[in-house]
Amino acid sequence: MNAPHTQIVDPPGVNCDTRACTYRAMVSRLDAAIGRIMAAAPGALIVFTGDHGPDTADSGVTAKPLRGAKRSYYDGGLRVPLVVAGPGFTGGRKDGRMASLLDLAPTLLRAAGAAVPGNLDGINLASGQTHECLTWGPPKADYIRCGAWKLIAGELFNLATDPNERRPLPDEAKKRELRAKRAGIVKGW
């Protein structure tokens, strides 16, 4: 299977003339392979996700209209697909909640009927729980999202009115509030 990752090469039987075409062909091949896995293992729990947005330098693909890509803390680098299919999961719906890859352990343990240790970070996504805030990056960084509010390296965005993170806001009180929330979360780590 050719996963859409470097080295970006045409899958067998495909002859593209651009890197973007090759990337799309790799994604199509991956999609077909996942379909074969699902058909061969009915009733299995299948999880598909990514770890970052597109690497525009390698693939020629962008996250537009979102700002950012791989190695960026803008949503173009952070938003990734998370698809869970199988027993206990309702298909065919889009869920706009904030989620973290840390949520996979409690979600999958619960789906398997196992106990979820209390010391795990993350939430059981199947339960309908939501994160009040998510934060990432080094301990002294300004990276946090709480609902529609996002603070990234000193830039404040309201994603409800600016989902593509193009117009930083000068609200210093909101920045202080988010920094205080992040400090509390980091202290709990």
CSV table of C-alpha atoms in Angstrom, one decimal:
chain,number,residue,atom,x,y,z
A,1,MET,CA,0.0,0.0,0.0
A,2,ASN,CA,1.3,3.5,-0.9
A,3,ALA,CA,0.4,5.7,2.0
A,4,PRO,CA,0.3,9.4,1.2
A,5,HIS,CA,3.6,10.2,2.8
A,6,THR,CA,7.1,10.9,1.5
A,7,GLN,CA,8.4,9.5,-0.8
A,8,ILE,CA,5.7,10.8,-3.1
A,9,VAL,CA,5.7,8.4,-6.1
A,10,ASP,CA,3.0,7.3,-8.5
A,11,PRO,CA,1.2,4.1,-7.4
A,12,PRO,CA,1.5,1.2,-9.8
A,13,GLY,CA,-0.5,1.8,-12.9
A,14,VAL,CA,-0.6,5.6,-12.4
A,15,ASN,CA,1.3,8.1,-14.5
A,16,CYS,CA,0.9,11.6,-13.1
A,17,ASP,CA,2.5,14.8,-14.3
A,18,THR,CA,2.3,16.8,-11.1
A,19,ARG,CA,3.0,16.1,-7.4
A,20,ALA,CA,-0.6,17.0,-6.5
A,21,CYS,CA,-1.9,14.4,-9.0
A,22,THR,CA,0.5,11.8,-7.5
A,23,TYR,CA,-0.7,12.6,-4.0
A,24,ARG,CA,-4.3,12.3,-4.9
A,25,ALA,CA,-3.6,9.0,-6.6
A,26,MET,CA,-1.9,7.8,-3.4
A,27,VAL,CA,-4.9,8.8,-1.3
A,28,SER,CA,-7.2,7.0,-3.7
A,29,ARG,CA,-5.1,3.9,-3.4
A,30,LEU,CA,-5.1,4.1,0.4
A,31,ASP,CA,-8.9,4.6,0.4
A,32,ALA,CA,-9.4,1.5,-1.8
A,33,ALA,CA,-7.1,-0.6,0.5
A,34,ILE,CA,-9.0,0.5,3.6
A,35,GLY,CA,-12.2,-0.5,1.8
A,36,ARG,CA,-10.7,-4.0,1.2
A,37,ILE,CA,-9.7,-4.3,4.8
A,38,MET,CA,-13.2,-3.4,6.0
A,39,ALA,CA,-14.8,-5.9,3.6
A,40,ALA,CA,-12.4,-8.7,4.7
A,41,ALA,CA,-13.1,-8.0,8.4
A,42,PRO,CA,-16.8,-7.2,8.9
A,43,GLY,CA,-17.5,-6.2,12.5
A,44,ALA,CA,-13.9,-5.2,13.1
A,45,LEU,CA,-13.1,-1.9,14.8
A,46,ILE,CA,-11.3,0.2,12.2
A,47,VAL,CA,-9.5,3.5,13.1
A,48,PHE,CA,-8.0,5.8,10.5
A,49,THR,CA,-6.3,9.1,11.3
A,50,GLY,CA,-3.3,11.2,10.5
A,51,ASP,CA,-0.7,13.0,12.6
A,52,HIS,CA,-0.6,16.3,10.9
A,53,GLY,CA,-1.8,18.3,7.9
A,54,PRO,CA,-0.3,18.1,4.4
A,55,ASP,CA,3.4,18.6,3.8
A,56,THR,CA,3.1,21.1,1.0
A,57,ALA,CA,6.8,20.9,0.1
A,58,ASP,CA,6.6,17.2,-0.6
A,59,SER,CA,3.1,16.7,-1.9
A,60,GLY,CA,2.1,19.9,-3.6
A,61,VAL,CA,-1.2,19.6,-1.7
A,62,THR,CA,-2.4,22.4,0.6
A,63,ALA,CA,-4.9,22.5,3.4
A,64,LYS,CA,-6.7,25.5,1.8
A,65,PRO,CA,-8.8,27.3,2.8
A,66,LEU,CA,-7.2,26.6,6.2
A,67,ARG,CA,-4.0,28.4,7.1
A,68,GLY,CA,-0.9,26.3,7.7
A,69,ALA,CA,0.4,22.8,6.9
A,70,LYS,CA,2.7,20.2,8.5
A,71,ARG,CA,5.0,21.7,11.2
A,72,SER,CA,2.4,24.5,11.8
A,73,TYR,CA,0.2,25.1,14.8
A,74,TYR,CA,-2.5,26.8,12.5
A,75,ASP,CA,-5.5,24.5,11.8
A,76,GLY,CA,-4.1,23.5,8.4
A,77,GLY,CA,-1.4,21.7,10.3
A,78,LEU,CA,-3.5,20.4,13.2
A,79,ARG,CA,-6.8,19.2,11.7
A,80,VAL,CA,-6.6,15.6,10.5
A,81,PRO,CA,-9.2,13.0,9.6
A,82,LEU,CA,-10.3,10.7,12.4
A,83,VAL,CA,-12.6,7.9,11.2
A,84,VAL,CA,-13.8,5.2,13.5
A,85,ALA,CA,-16.0,2.4,12.1
A,86,GLY,CA,-17.3,-0.7,13.8
A,87,PRO,CA,-19.4,-1.9,16.7
A,88,GLY,CA,-20.6,0.9,18.9
A,89,PHE,CA,-19.9,3.7,16.4
A,90,THR,CA,-22.6,5.3,14.2
A,91,GLY,CA,-21.4,5.9,10.7
A,92,GLY,CA,-22.1,8.6,8.2
A,93,ARG,CA,-21.8,11.6,10.4
A,94,LYS,CA,-19.4,14.5,10.8
A,95,ASP,CA,-18.5,15.4,14.4
A,96,GLY,CA,-17.0,18.9,14.8
A,97,ARG,CA,-15.8,18.4,18.4
A,98,MET,CA,-12.2,19.1,19.3
A,99,ALA,CA,-10.4,15.8,19.6
A,100,SER,CA,-6.8,14.7,20.3
A,101,LEU,CA,-5.0,11.5,19.4
A,102,LEU,CA,-4.8,11.1,23.2
A,103,ASP,CA,-8.5,10.4,23.0
A,104,LEU,CA,-8.0,7.1,21.1
A,105,ALA,CA,-6.8,5.1,24.1
A,106,PRO,CA,-9.9,5.7,26.3
A,107,THR,CA,-12.2,5.5,23.3
A,108,LEU,CA,-10.9,2.2,22.0
A,109,LEU,CA,-10.5,0.6,25.5
A,110,ARG,CA,-14.2,1.4,26.2
A,111,ALA,CA,-15.2,0.1,22.8
A,112,ALA,CA,-13.4,-3.2,23.6
A,113,GLY,CA,-15.3,-3.4,26.9
A,114,ALA,CA,-12.1,-2.9,28.9
A,115,ALA,CA,-11.7,-0.6,31.9
A,116,VAL,CA,-10.2,2.8,31.3
A,117,PRO,CA,-7.4,3.6,33.7
A,118,GLY,CA,-8.0,6.9,35.5
A,119,ASN,CA,-4.5,8.2,34.8
A,120,LEU,CA,-5.0,8.3,31.0
A,121,ASP,CA,-5.1,11.6,29.3
A,122,GLY,CA,-7.9,12.0,26.8
A,123,ILE,CA,-11.7,11.3,26.7
A,124,ASN,CA,-14.0,8.6,25.4
A,125,LEU,CA,-15.2,10.2,22.2
A,126,ALA,CA,-18.0,7.7,21.9
A,127,SER,CA,-19.6,9.0,25.1
A,128,GLY,CA,-20.3,12.4,23.8
A,129,GLN,CA,-17.8,14.0,26.1
A,130,THR,CA,-16.1,17.2,24.9
A,131,HIS,CA,-12.9,19.0,25.7
A,132,GLU,CA,-13.2,22.4,27.3
A,133,CYS,CA,-9.7,23.2,26.0
A,134,LEU,CA,-6.9,21.5,24.2
A,135,THR,CA,-3.3,22.6,24.4
A,136,TRP,CA,-0.1,21.4,22.8
A,137,GLY,CA,3.6,22.3,22.3
A,138,PRO,CA,6.3,23.0,24.8
A,139,PRO,CA,5.3,24.0,28.4
A,140,LYS,CA,6.1,27.7,27.9
A,141,ALA,CA,4.4,28.0,24.5
A,142,ASP,CA,1.2,30.0,23.7
A,143,TYR,CA,-0.7,27.2,22.1
A,144,ILE,CA,-4.3,26.6,23.4
A,145,ARG,CA,-7.8,26.3,22.0
A,146,CYS,CA,-10.9,26.7,24.1
A,147,GLY,CA,-14.1,26.4,22.2
A,148,ALA,CA,-13.9,28.9,19.3
A,149,TRP,CA,-10.9,30.8,20.9
A,150,LYS,CA,-7.4,29.9,19.8
A,151,LEU,CA,-4.1,31.4,21.0
A,152,ILE,CA,-1.1,30.6,18.9
A,153,ALA,CA,2.3,32.2,19.5
A,154,GLY,CA,0.7,35.4,20.8
A,155,GLU,CA,-1.9,35.6,18.0
A,156,LEU,CA,-5.6,35.4,19.1
A,157,PHE,CA,-8.2,34.1,16.8
A,158,ASN,CA,-12.0,33.5,17.1
A,159,LEU,CA,-12.5,30.5,14.9
A,160,ALA,CA,-16.3,31.1,14.9
A,161,THR,CA,-15.8,34.3,12.9
A,162,ASP,CA,-12.4,33.6,11.4
A,163,PRO,CA,-12.1,29.8,10.7
A,164,ASN,CA,-9.0,30.3,8.5
A,165,GLU,CA,-7.0,32.2,11.1
A,166,ARG,CA,-6.4,35.3,8.9
A,167,ARG,CA,-7.3,38.1,11.3
A,168,PRO,CA,-5.6,38.1,14.7
A,169,LEU,CA,-7.5,39.9,17.4
A,170,PRO,CA,-5.9,42.4,19.9
A,171,ASP,CA,-8.0,41.3,22.9
A,172,GLU,CA,-5.3,41.2,25.6
A,173,ALA,CA,-7.7,40.2,28.3
A,174,LYS,CA,-8.8,37.1,26.4
A,175,LYS,CA,-5.1,36.3,25.8
A,176,ARG,CA,-4.4,36.5,29.5
A,177,GLU,CA,-7.4,34.3,30.2
A,178,LEU,CA,-6.3,31.6,27.8
A,179,ARG,CA,-2.7,31.8,29.0
A,180,ALA,CA,-4.0,31.2,32.6
A,181,LYS,CA,-6.1,28.2,31.5
A,182,ARG,CA,-3.0,26.8,29.6
A,183,ALA,CA,-0.8,27.3,32.7
A,184,GLY,CA,-3.4,25.3,34.8
A,185,ILE,CA,-3.5,22.5,32.3
A,186,VAL,CA,0.3,22.3,32.0
A,187,LYS,CA,0.6,22.3,35.8
A,188,GLY,CA,-1.6,19.3,35.9
A,189,TRP,CA,0.7,17.4,33.6
